[in-house]
Short mmCIF file of C-alpha atoms in Angstrom, two decimals:
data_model
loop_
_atom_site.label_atom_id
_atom_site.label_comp_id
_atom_site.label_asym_id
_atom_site.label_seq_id
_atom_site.Cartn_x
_atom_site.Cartn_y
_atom_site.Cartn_z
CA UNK A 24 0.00 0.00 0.00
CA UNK A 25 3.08 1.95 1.23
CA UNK A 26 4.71 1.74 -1.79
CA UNK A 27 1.67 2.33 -4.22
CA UNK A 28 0.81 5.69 -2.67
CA UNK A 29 4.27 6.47 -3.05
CA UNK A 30 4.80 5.75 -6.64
CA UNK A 31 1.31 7.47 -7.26
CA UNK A 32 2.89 10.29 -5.41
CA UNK A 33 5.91 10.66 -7.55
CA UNK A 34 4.04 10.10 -10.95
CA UNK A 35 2.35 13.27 -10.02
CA UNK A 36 5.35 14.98 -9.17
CA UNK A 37 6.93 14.19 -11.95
CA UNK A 38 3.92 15.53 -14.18
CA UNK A 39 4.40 17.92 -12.47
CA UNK A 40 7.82 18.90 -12.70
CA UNK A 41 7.70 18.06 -16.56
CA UNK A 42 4.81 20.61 -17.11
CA UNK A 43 6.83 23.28 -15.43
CA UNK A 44 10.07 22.59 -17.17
CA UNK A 45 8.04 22.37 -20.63
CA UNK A 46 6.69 26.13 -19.19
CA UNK A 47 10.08 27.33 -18.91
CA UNK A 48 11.62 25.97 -21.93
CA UNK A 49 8.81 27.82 -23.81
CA UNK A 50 9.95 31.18 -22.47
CA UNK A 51 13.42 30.46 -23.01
CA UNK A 52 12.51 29.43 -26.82
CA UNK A 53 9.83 32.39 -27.16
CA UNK A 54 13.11 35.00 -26.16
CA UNK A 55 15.56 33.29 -28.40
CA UNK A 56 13.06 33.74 -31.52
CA UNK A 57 11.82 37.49 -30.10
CA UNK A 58 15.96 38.03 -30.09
CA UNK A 59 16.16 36.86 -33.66
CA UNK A 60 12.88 39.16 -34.94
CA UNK A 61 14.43 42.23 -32.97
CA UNK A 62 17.39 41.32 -35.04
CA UNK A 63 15.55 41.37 -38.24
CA UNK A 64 13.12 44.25 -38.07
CA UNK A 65 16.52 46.01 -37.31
CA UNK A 66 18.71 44.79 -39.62
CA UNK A 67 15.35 45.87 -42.17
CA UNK A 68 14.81 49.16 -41.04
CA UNK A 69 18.81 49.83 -41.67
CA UNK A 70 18.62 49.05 -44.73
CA UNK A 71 15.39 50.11 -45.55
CA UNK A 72 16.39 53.98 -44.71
CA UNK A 73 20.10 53.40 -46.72
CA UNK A 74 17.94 52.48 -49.80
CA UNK A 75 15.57 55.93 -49.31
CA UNK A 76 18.85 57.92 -48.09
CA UNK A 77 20.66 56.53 -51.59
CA UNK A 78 17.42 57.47 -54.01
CA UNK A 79 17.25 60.80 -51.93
CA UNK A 80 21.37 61.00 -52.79
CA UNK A 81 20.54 60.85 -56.19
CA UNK A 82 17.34 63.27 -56.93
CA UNK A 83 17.01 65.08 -53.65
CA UNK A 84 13.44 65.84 -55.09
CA UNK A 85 12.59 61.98 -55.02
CA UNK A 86 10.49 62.61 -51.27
CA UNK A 87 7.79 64.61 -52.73
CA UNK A 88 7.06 61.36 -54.93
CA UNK A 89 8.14 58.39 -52.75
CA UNK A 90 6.49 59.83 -48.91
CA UNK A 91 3.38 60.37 -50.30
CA UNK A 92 2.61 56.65 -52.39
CA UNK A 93 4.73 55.26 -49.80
CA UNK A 94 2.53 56.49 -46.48
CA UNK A 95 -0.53 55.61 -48.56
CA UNK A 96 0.36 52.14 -49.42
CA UNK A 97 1.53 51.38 -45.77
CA UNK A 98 -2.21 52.92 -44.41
CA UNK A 99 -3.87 50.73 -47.23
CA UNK A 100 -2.04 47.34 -46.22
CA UNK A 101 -2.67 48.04 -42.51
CA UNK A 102 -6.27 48.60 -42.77
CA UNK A 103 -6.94 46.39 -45.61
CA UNK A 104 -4.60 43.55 -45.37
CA UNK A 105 -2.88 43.42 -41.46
CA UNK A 106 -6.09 44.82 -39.39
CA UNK A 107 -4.16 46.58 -36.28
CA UNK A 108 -0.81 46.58 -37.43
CA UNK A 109 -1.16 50.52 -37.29
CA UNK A 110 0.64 52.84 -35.21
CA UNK A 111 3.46 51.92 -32.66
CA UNK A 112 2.41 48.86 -31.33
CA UNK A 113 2.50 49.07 -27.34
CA UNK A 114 -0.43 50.49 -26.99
CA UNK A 115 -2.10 46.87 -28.60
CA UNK A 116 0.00 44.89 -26.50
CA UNK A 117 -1.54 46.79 -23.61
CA UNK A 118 -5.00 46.51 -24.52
CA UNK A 119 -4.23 42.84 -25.32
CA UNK A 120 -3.14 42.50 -21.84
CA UNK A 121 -6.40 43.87 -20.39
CA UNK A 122 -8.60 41.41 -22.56
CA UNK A 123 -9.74 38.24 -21.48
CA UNK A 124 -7.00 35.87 -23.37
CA UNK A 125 -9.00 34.34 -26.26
CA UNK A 126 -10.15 37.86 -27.23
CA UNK A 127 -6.26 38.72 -27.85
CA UNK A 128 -5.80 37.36 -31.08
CA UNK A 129 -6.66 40.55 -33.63
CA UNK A 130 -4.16 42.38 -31.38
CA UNK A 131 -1.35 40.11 -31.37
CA UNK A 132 -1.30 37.38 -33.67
CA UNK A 133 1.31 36.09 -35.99
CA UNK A 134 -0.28 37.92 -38.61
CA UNK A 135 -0.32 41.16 -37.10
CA UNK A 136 3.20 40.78 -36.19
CA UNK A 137 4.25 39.96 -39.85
CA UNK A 138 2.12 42.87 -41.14
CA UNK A 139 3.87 45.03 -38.59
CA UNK A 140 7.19 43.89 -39.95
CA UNK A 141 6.29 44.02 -43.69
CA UNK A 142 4.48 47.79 -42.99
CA UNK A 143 7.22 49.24 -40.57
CA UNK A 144 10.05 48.65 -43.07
CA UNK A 145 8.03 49.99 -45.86
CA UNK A 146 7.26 53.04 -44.17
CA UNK A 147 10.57 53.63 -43.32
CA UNK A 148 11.42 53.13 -47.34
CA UNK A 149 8.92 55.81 -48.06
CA UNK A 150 10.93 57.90 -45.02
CA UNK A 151 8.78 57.88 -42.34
CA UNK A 152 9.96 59.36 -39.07
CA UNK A 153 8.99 56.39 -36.93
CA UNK A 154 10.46 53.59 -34.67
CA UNK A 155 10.98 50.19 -34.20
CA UNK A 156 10.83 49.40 -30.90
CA UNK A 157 7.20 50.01 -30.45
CA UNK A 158 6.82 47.39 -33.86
CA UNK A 159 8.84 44.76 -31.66
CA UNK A 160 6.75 45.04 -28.95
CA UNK A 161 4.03 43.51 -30.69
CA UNK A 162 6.30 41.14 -32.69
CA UNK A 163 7.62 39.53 -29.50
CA UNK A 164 4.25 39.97 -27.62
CA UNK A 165 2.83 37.92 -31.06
CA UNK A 166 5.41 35.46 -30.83
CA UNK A 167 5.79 34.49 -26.80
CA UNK A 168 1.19 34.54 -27.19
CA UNK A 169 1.68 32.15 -29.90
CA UNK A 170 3.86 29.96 -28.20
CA UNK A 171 1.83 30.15 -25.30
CA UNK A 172 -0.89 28.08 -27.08
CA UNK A 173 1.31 24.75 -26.51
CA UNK A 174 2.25 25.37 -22.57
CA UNK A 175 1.12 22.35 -20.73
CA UNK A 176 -1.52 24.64 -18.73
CA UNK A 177 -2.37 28.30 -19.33
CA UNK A 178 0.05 30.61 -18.48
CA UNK A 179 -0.85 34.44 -18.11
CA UNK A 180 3.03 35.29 -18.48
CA UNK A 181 3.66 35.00 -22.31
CA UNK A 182 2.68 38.15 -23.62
CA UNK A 183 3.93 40.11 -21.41
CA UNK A 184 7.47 38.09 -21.29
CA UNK A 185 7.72 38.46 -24.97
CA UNK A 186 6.54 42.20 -25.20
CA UNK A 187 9.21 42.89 -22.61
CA UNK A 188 11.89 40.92 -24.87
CA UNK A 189 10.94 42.56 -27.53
CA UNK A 190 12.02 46.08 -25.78
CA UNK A 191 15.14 44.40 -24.29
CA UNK A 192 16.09 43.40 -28.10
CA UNK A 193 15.02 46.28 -29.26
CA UNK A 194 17.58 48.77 -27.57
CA UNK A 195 20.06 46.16 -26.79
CA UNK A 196 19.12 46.65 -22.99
CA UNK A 197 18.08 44.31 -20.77
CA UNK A 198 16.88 45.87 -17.49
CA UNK A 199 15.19 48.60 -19.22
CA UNK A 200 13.14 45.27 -20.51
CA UNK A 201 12.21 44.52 -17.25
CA UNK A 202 11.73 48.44 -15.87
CA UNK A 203 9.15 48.42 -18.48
CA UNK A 204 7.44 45.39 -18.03
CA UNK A 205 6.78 46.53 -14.60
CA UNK A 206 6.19 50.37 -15.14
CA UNK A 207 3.85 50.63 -18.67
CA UNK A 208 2.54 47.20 -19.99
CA UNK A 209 1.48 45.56 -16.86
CA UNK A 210 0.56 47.79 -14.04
CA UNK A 211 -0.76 45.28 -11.93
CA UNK A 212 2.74 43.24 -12.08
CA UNK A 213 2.63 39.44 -10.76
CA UNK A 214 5.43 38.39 -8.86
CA UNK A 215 5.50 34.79 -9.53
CA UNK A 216 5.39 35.85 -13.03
CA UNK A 217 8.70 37.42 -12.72
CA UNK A 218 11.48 34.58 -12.97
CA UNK A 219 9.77 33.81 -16.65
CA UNK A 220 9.97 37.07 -17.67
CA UNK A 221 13.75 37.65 -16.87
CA UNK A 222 14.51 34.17 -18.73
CA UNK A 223 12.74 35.61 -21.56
CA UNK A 224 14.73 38.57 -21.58
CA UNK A 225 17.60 36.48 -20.55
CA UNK A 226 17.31 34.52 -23.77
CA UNK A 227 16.41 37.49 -26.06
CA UNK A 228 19.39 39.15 -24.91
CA UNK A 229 21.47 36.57 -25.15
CA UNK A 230 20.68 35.82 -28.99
CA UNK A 231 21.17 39.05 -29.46
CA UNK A 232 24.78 39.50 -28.13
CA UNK A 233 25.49 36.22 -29.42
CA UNK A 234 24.87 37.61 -33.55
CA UNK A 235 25.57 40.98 -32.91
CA UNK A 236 28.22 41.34 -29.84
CA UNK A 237 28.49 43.71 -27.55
CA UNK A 238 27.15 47.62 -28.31
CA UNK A 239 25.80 50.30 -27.18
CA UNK A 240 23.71 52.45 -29.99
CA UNK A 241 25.00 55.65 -28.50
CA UNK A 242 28.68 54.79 -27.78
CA UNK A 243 30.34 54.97 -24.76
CA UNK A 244 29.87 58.72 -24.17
CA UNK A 245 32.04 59.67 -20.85
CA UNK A 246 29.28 63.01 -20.01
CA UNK A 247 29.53 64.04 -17.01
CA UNK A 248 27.67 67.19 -15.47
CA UNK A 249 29.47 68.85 -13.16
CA UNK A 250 28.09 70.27 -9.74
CA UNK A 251 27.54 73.78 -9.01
CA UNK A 252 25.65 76.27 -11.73
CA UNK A 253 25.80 73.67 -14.45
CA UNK A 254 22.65 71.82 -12.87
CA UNK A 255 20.22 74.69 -13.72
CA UNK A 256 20.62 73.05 -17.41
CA UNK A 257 18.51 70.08 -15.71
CA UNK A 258 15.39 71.87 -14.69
CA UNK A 259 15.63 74.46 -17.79
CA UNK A 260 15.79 71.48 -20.63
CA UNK A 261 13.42 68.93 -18.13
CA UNK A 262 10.76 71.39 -18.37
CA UNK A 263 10.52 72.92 -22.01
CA UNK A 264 11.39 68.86 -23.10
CA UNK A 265 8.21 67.26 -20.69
CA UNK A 266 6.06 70.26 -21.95
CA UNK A 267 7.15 69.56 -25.71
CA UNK A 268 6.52 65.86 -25.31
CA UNK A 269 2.83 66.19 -23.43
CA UNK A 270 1.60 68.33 -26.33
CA UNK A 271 3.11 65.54 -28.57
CA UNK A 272 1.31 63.11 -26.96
CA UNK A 273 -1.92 65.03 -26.77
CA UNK A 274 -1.91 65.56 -30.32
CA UNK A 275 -1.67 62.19 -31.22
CA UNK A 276 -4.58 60.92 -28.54
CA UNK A 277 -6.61 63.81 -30.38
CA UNK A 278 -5.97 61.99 -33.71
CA UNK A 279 -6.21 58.80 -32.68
CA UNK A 280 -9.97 59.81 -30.85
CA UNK A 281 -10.61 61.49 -34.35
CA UNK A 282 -10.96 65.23 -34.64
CA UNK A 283 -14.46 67.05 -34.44
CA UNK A 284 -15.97 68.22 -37.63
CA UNK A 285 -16.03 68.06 -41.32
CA UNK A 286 -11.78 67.85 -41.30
CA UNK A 287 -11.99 65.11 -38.86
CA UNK A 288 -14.86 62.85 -40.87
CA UNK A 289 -13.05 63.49 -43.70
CA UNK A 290 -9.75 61.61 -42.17
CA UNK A 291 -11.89 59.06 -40.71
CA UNK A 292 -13.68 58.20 -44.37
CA UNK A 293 -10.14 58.82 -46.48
CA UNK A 294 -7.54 57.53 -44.25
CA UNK A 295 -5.21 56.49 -47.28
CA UNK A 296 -5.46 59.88 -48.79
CA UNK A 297 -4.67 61.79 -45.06
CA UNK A 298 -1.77 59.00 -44.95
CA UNK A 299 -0.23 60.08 -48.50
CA UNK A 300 -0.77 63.92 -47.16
CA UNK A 301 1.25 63.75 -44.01
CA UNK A 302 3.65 61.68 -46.33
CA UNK A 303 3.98 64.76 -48.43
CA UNK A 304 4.42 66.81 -45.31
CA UNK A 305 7.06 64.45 -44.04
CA UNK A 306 8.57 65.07 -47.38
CA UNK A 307 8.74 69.04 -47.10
CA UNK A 308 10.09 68.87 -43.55
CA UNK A 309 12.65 66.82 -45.13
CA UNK A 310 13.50 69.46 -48.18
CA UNK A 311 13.45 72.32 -45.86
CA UNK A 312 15.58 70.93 -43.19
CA UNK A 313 17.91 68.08 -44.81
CA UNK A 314 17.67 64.50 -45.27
CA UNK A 315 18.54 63.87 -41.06
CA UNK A 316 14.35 64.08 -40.54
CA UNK A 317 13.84 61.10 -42.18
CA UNK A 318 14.15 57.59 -40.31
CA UNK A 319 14.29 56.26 -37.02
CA UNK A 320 16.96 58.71 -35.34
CA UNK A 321 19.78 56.83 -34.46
CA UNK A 322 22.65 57.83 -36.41
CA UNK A 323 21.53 61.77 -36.08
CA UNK A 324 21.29 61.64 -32.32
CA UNK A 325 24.69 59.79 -32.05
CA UNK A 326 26.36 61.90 -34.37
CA UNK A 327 24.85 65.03 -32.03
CA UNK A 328 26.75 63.59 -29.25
CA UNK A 329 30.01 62.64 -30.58
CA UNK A 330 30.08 65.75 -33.15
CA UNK A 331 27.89 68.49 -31.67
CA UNK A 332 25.44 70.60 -33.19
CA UNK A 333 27.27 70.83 -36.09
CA UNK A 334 26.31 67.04 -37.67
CA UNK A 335 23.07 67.97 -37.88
CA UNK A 336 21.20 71.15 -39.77
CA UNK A 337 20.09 73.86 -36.82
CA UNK A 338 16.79 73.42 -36.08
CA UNK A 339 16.62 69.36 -36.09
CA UNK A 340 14.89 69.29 -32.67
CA UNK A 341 11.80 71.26 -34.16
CA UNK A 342 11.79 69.37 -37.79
CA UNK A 343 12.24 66.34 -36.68
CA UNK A 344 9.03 66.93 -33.99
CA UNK A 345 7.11 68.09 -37.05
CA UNK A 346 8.18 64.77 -39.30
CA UNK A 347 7.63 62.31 -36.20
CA UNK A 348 4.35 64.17 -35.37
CA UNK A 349 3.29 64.17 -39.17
CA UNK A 350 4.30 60.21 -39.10
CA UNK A 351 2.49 59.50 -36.06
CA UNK A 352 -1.20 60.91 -36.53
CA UNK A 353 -0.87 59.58 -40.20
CA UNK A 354 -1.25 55.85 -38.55
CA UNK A 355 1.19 53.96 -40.46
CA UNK A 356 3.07 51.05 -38.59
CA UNK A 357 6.08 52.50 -36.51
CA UNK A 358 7.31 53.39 -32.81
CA UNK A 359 8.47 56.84 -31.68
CA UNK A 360 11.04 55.40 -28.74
CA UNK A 361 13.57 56.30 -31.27
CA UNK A 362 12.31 59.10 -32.72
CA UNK A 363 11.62 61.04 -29.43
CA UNK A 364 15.32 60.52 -28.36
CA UNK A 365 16.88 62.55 -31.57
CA UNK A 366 14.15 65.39 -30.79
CA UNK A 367 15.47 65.19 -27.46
CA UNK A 368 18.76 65.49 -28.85
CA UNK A 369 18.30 67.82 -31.25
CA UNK A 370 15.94 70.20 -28.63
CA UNK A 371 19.37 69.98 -26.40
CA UNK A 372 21.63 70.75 -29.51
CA UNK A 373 19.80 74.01 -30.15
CA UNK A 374 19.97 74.93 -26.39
CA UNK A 375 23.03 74.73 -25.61
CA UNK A 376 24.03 78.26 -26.73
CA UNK A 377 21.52 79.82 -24.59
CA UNK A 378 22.53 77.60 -21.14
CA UNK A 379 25.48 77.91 -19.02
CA UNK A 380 28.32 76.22 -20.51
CA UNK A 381 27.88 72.33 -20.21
CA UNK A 382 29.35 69.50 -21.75
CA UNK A 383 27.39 69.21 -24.23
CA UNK A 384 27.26 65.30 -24.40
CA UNK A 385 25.60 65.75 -20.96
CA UNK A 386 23.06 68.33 -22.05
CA UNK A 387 22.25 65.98 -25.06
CA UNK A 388 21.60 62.84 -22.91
CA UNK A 389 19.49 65.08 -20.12
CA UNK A 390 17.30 65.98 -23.61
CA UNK A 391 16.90 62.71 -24.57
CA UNK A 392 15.62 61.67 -21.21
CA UNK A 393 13.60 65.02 -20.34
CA UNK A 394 11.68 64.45 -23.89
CA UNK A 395 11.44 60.84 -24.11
CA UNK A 396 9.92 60.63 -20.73
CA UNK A 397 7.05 63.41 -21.80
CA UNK A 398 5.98 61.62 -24.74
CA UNK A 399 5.91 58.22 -22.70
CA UNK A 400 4.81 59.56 -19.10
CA UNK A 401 7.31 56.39 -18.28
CA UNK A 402 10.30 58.32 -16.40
CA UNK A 403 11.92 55.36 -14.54
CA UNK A 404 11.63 53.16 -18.45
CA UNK A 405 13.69 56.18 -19.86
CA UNK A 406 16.24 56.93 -17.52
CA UNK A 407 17.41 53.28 -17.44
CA UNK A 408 17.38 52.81 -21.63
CA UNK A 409 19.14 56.36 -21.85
CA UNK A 410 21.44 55.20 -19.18
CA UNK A 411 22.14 51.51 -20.66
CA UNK A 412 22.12 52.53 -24.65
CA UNK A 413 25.24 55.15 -23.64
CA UNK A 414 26.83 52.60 -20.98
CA UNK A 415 27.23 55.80 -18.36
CA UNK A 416 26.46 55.58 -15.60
CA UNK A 417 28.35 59.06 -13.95
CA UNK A 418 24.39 60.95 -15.59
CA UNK A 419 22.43 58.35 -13.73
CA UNK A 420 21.42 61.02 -10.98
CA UNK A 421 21.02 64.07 -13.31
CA UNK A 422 18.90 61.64 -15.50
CA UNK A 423 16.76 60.42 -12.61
CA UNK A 424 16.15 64.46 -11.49
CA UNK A 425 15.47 65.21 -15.61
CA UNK A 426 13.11 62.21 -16.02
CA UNK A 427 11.04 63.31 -12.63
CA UNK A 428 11.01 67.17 -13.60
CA UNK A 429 9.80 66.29 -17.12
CA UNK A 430 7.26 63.81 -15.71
CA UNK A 431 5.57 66.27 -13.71
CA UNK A 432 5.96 69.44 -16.67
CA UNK A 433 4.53 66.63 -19.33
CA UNK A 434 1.74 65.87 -16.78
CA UNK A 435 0.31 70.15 -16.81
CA UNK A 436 -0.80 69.20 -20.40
CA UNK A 437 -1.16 65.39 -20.25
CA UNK A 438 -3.17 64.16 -17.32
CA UNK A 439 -2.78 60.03 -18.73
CA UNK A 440 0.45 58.17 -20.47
CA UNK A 441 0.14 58.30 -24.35
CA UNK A 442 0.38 54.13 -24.86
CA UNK A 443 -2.61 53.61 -22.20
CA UNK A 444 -4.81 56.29 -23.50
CA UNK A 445 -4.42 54.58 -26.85
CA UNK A 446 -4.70 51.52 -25.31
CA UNK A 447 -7.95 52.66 -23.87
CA UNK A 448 -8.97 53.84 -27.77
CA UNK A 449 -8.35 50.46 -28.63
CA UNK A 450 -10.26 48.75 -26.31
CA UNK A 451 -13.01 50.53 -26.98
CA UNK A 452 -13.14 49.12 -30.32
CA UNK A 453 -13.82 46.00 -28.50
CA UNK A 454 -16.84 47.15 -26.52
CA UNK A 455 -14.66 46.13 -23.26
CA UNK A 456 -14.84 47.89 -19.79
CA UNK A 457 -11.47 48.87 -18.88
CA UNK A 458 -10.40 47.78 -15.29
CA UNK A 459 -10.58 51.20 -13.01
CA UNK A 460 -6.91 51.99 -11.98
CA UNK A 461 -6.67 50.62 -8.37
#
């Protein structure tokens, strides 16, 4: 009898135990493949922007033509052909999060994840000002969900792990994967929930150093900001960045709500057409400011910290915000993580000569945080990416004071973070209550 119970006894452990290894393997497997899309989408959107940087190299002109067909075709293929693959992409994953789990799959299937991929790199072809960070969000939120489907027992976990992979991938940083798990996709954060999500970023991470090595997309600026009279740069460039960012962001919530009127029906009944307009206006922002508006950012806001202002035209801080806002309310696939740190560059850039004298790799980085952070209402998310895409860590404390000074200036004009008031858009669209905030 003894020795029946006890083999009955370990049989079930041992189901047991299998299930929950089979669990963890999954995540493990779901961050090596969300490493290997981040990889992808970025190793497309490079060379997407070369190819529209080489036509543009060859009949600056080519813009005017290309942004408008281009933004119109992307709008066309995400309405007609990838249903919500528009716009950045964290606000779906959000919205997924909130809906009961087999009501998920028009937010973040492998469909939507491949239209999100095909759109995003198209866009940036046509020279959109967007992101793709936002884009692999959803991609590794689609991929972990669909993986999900073959766990031994349901597990809440996957969509988050794999949205938070996807940002770990994204910028090449790890913790600011897990910061945001916790601080904007899942406010009501489970703890047991936690070890899966780390091996998930763990693996995504992993696969990503593995193909690529080790970088950081900034460099390894050595900023440092000085105490005494250089700190009133903090405050000064915290506040005019958080207000900057808020009106971003209520713009785009404005858009996304639709606009009163006869304008705002007409966007709402000729999206493609509004699409191939602000592609014409992305265009002009490009002729009258240079080719640096176009893209995702990167290489401008780098070259503002290594070079100076000089790398870029003056005024890229306000064309840029124009492009990425024109790019944004069009609703064409693509983030504005990257975006939003070359305004915040750029807004720096064109301060400096009106602040005490700073170093001005410092002022850039306190830009990039102080704007980021009032687009995204996320200041402890952009501190940390700012912090581990630059690998300094002598501006963590003048980064922590920007982010919190541009949190509270963004919140005068923006009483609710931009991804969860579109999330809230979107779940409207699916006749669903959203939880009350606790």
């Amino acid at each position: 009898m003894k020795t029946r119970r006890y083999l009955a006894h370990f049989g079930l452990r041992s189901r047991l135990a299998r299930k929950r290894w089979t669990r963890h393997m999954l995540f493990l497997a779901g961050g090596i493949c969300v490493g290997l899309a981040a990889i992808a989408m970025a190793w497309l959107a490079d060379h997407a922007q070369h190819l529209f940087h080489a036509l543009l190299a060859r009949w600056p002109y080519a813009g005017l033509f290309v942004s408008p067909i281009g933004f119109g075709l992307c709008m066309w293929l995400a309405i007609a052909v990838f249903p919500n693959a528009q716009g950045s992409g964290i606000p779906q994953v959000i919205a997924a999060l909130r809906l009961p789990q087999q009501r998920r799959g028009p937010l973040v299937s492998l469909r939507v994840a491949l239209g999100k991929v095909v759109v995003m790199s198209l866009g940036l072809l046509a020279g959109a000002s967007t992101g793709r960070e936002g884009p692999t969000v959803q991609v590794g939120g689609a991929i972990m969900a669909a993986l999900g489907r073959f766990a031994p027992y349901r597990q809440p976990g996957f969509l988050l792990a794999g949205s938070a992979a996807g940002v770990a991938a994204a910028f090449n940083t790890p913790l600011a994967g897990i910061v945001f798990a916790i601080e904007e996709l899942s406010r009501s954060f489970e703890m047991r929930s936690l070890s899966l999500v780390i091996g998930a970023i763990v693996a995504a991470g992993l696969t990503s150093f593995a193909l690529l090595g080790e970088y950081h997309y900034f460099g390894s600026p050595s900023a440092v900001l000085p105490l005494g009279a250089a700190w009133v740069v903090v405050p000064v460039c915290a506040i005019l960045c958080g207000v900057l960012g808020g009106v971003f962001s209520r713009i785009l919530i404005r858009f996304a709500l639709g606009l009163p009127g006869r304008f705002g029906r007409a966007i709402k009944t000729h999206p493609v057409i509004f699409a191939a307009a602000c592609g014409l206006g992305v265009a002009l922002c490009g002729l009258a400011s240079g080719i640096h508006v176009y893209g995702t950012g990167y290489e401008q806001a780098r070259a503002i910290i290594d070079d100076g202002p000089a790398a870029v035209a003056h005024g890229f801080g306000a064309w840029k915000y124009a492009a990425t806002m024109l790019s944004a309310i069009s609703g064409i696939p693509g983030g504005i993580f990257a975006p939003s740190l070359a305004i915040g560059a750029g807004i720096a850039s064109d301060l400096a000569p009106l602040l005490p004298p700073v170093p001005l790799d410092a002022l850039v980085l306190i830009g990039m945080v102080s704007y980021l952070t009032g687009v995204v209402r996320a200041p402890i998310t952009a501190f940390v990416i700012t912090s581990e895409m630059t690998n300094n860590h002598a501006m963590v404390i003048p980064l922590m004071a920007a982010a919190l000074i541009a949190n509270g200036a963004s919140q005068l004009v923006l009483s609710e973070g931009l991804y969860h008031a579109l999330a809230r858009i979107t779940l409207a669209r699916f006749a669903v209550d959203e939880p009350k905030p606790s």
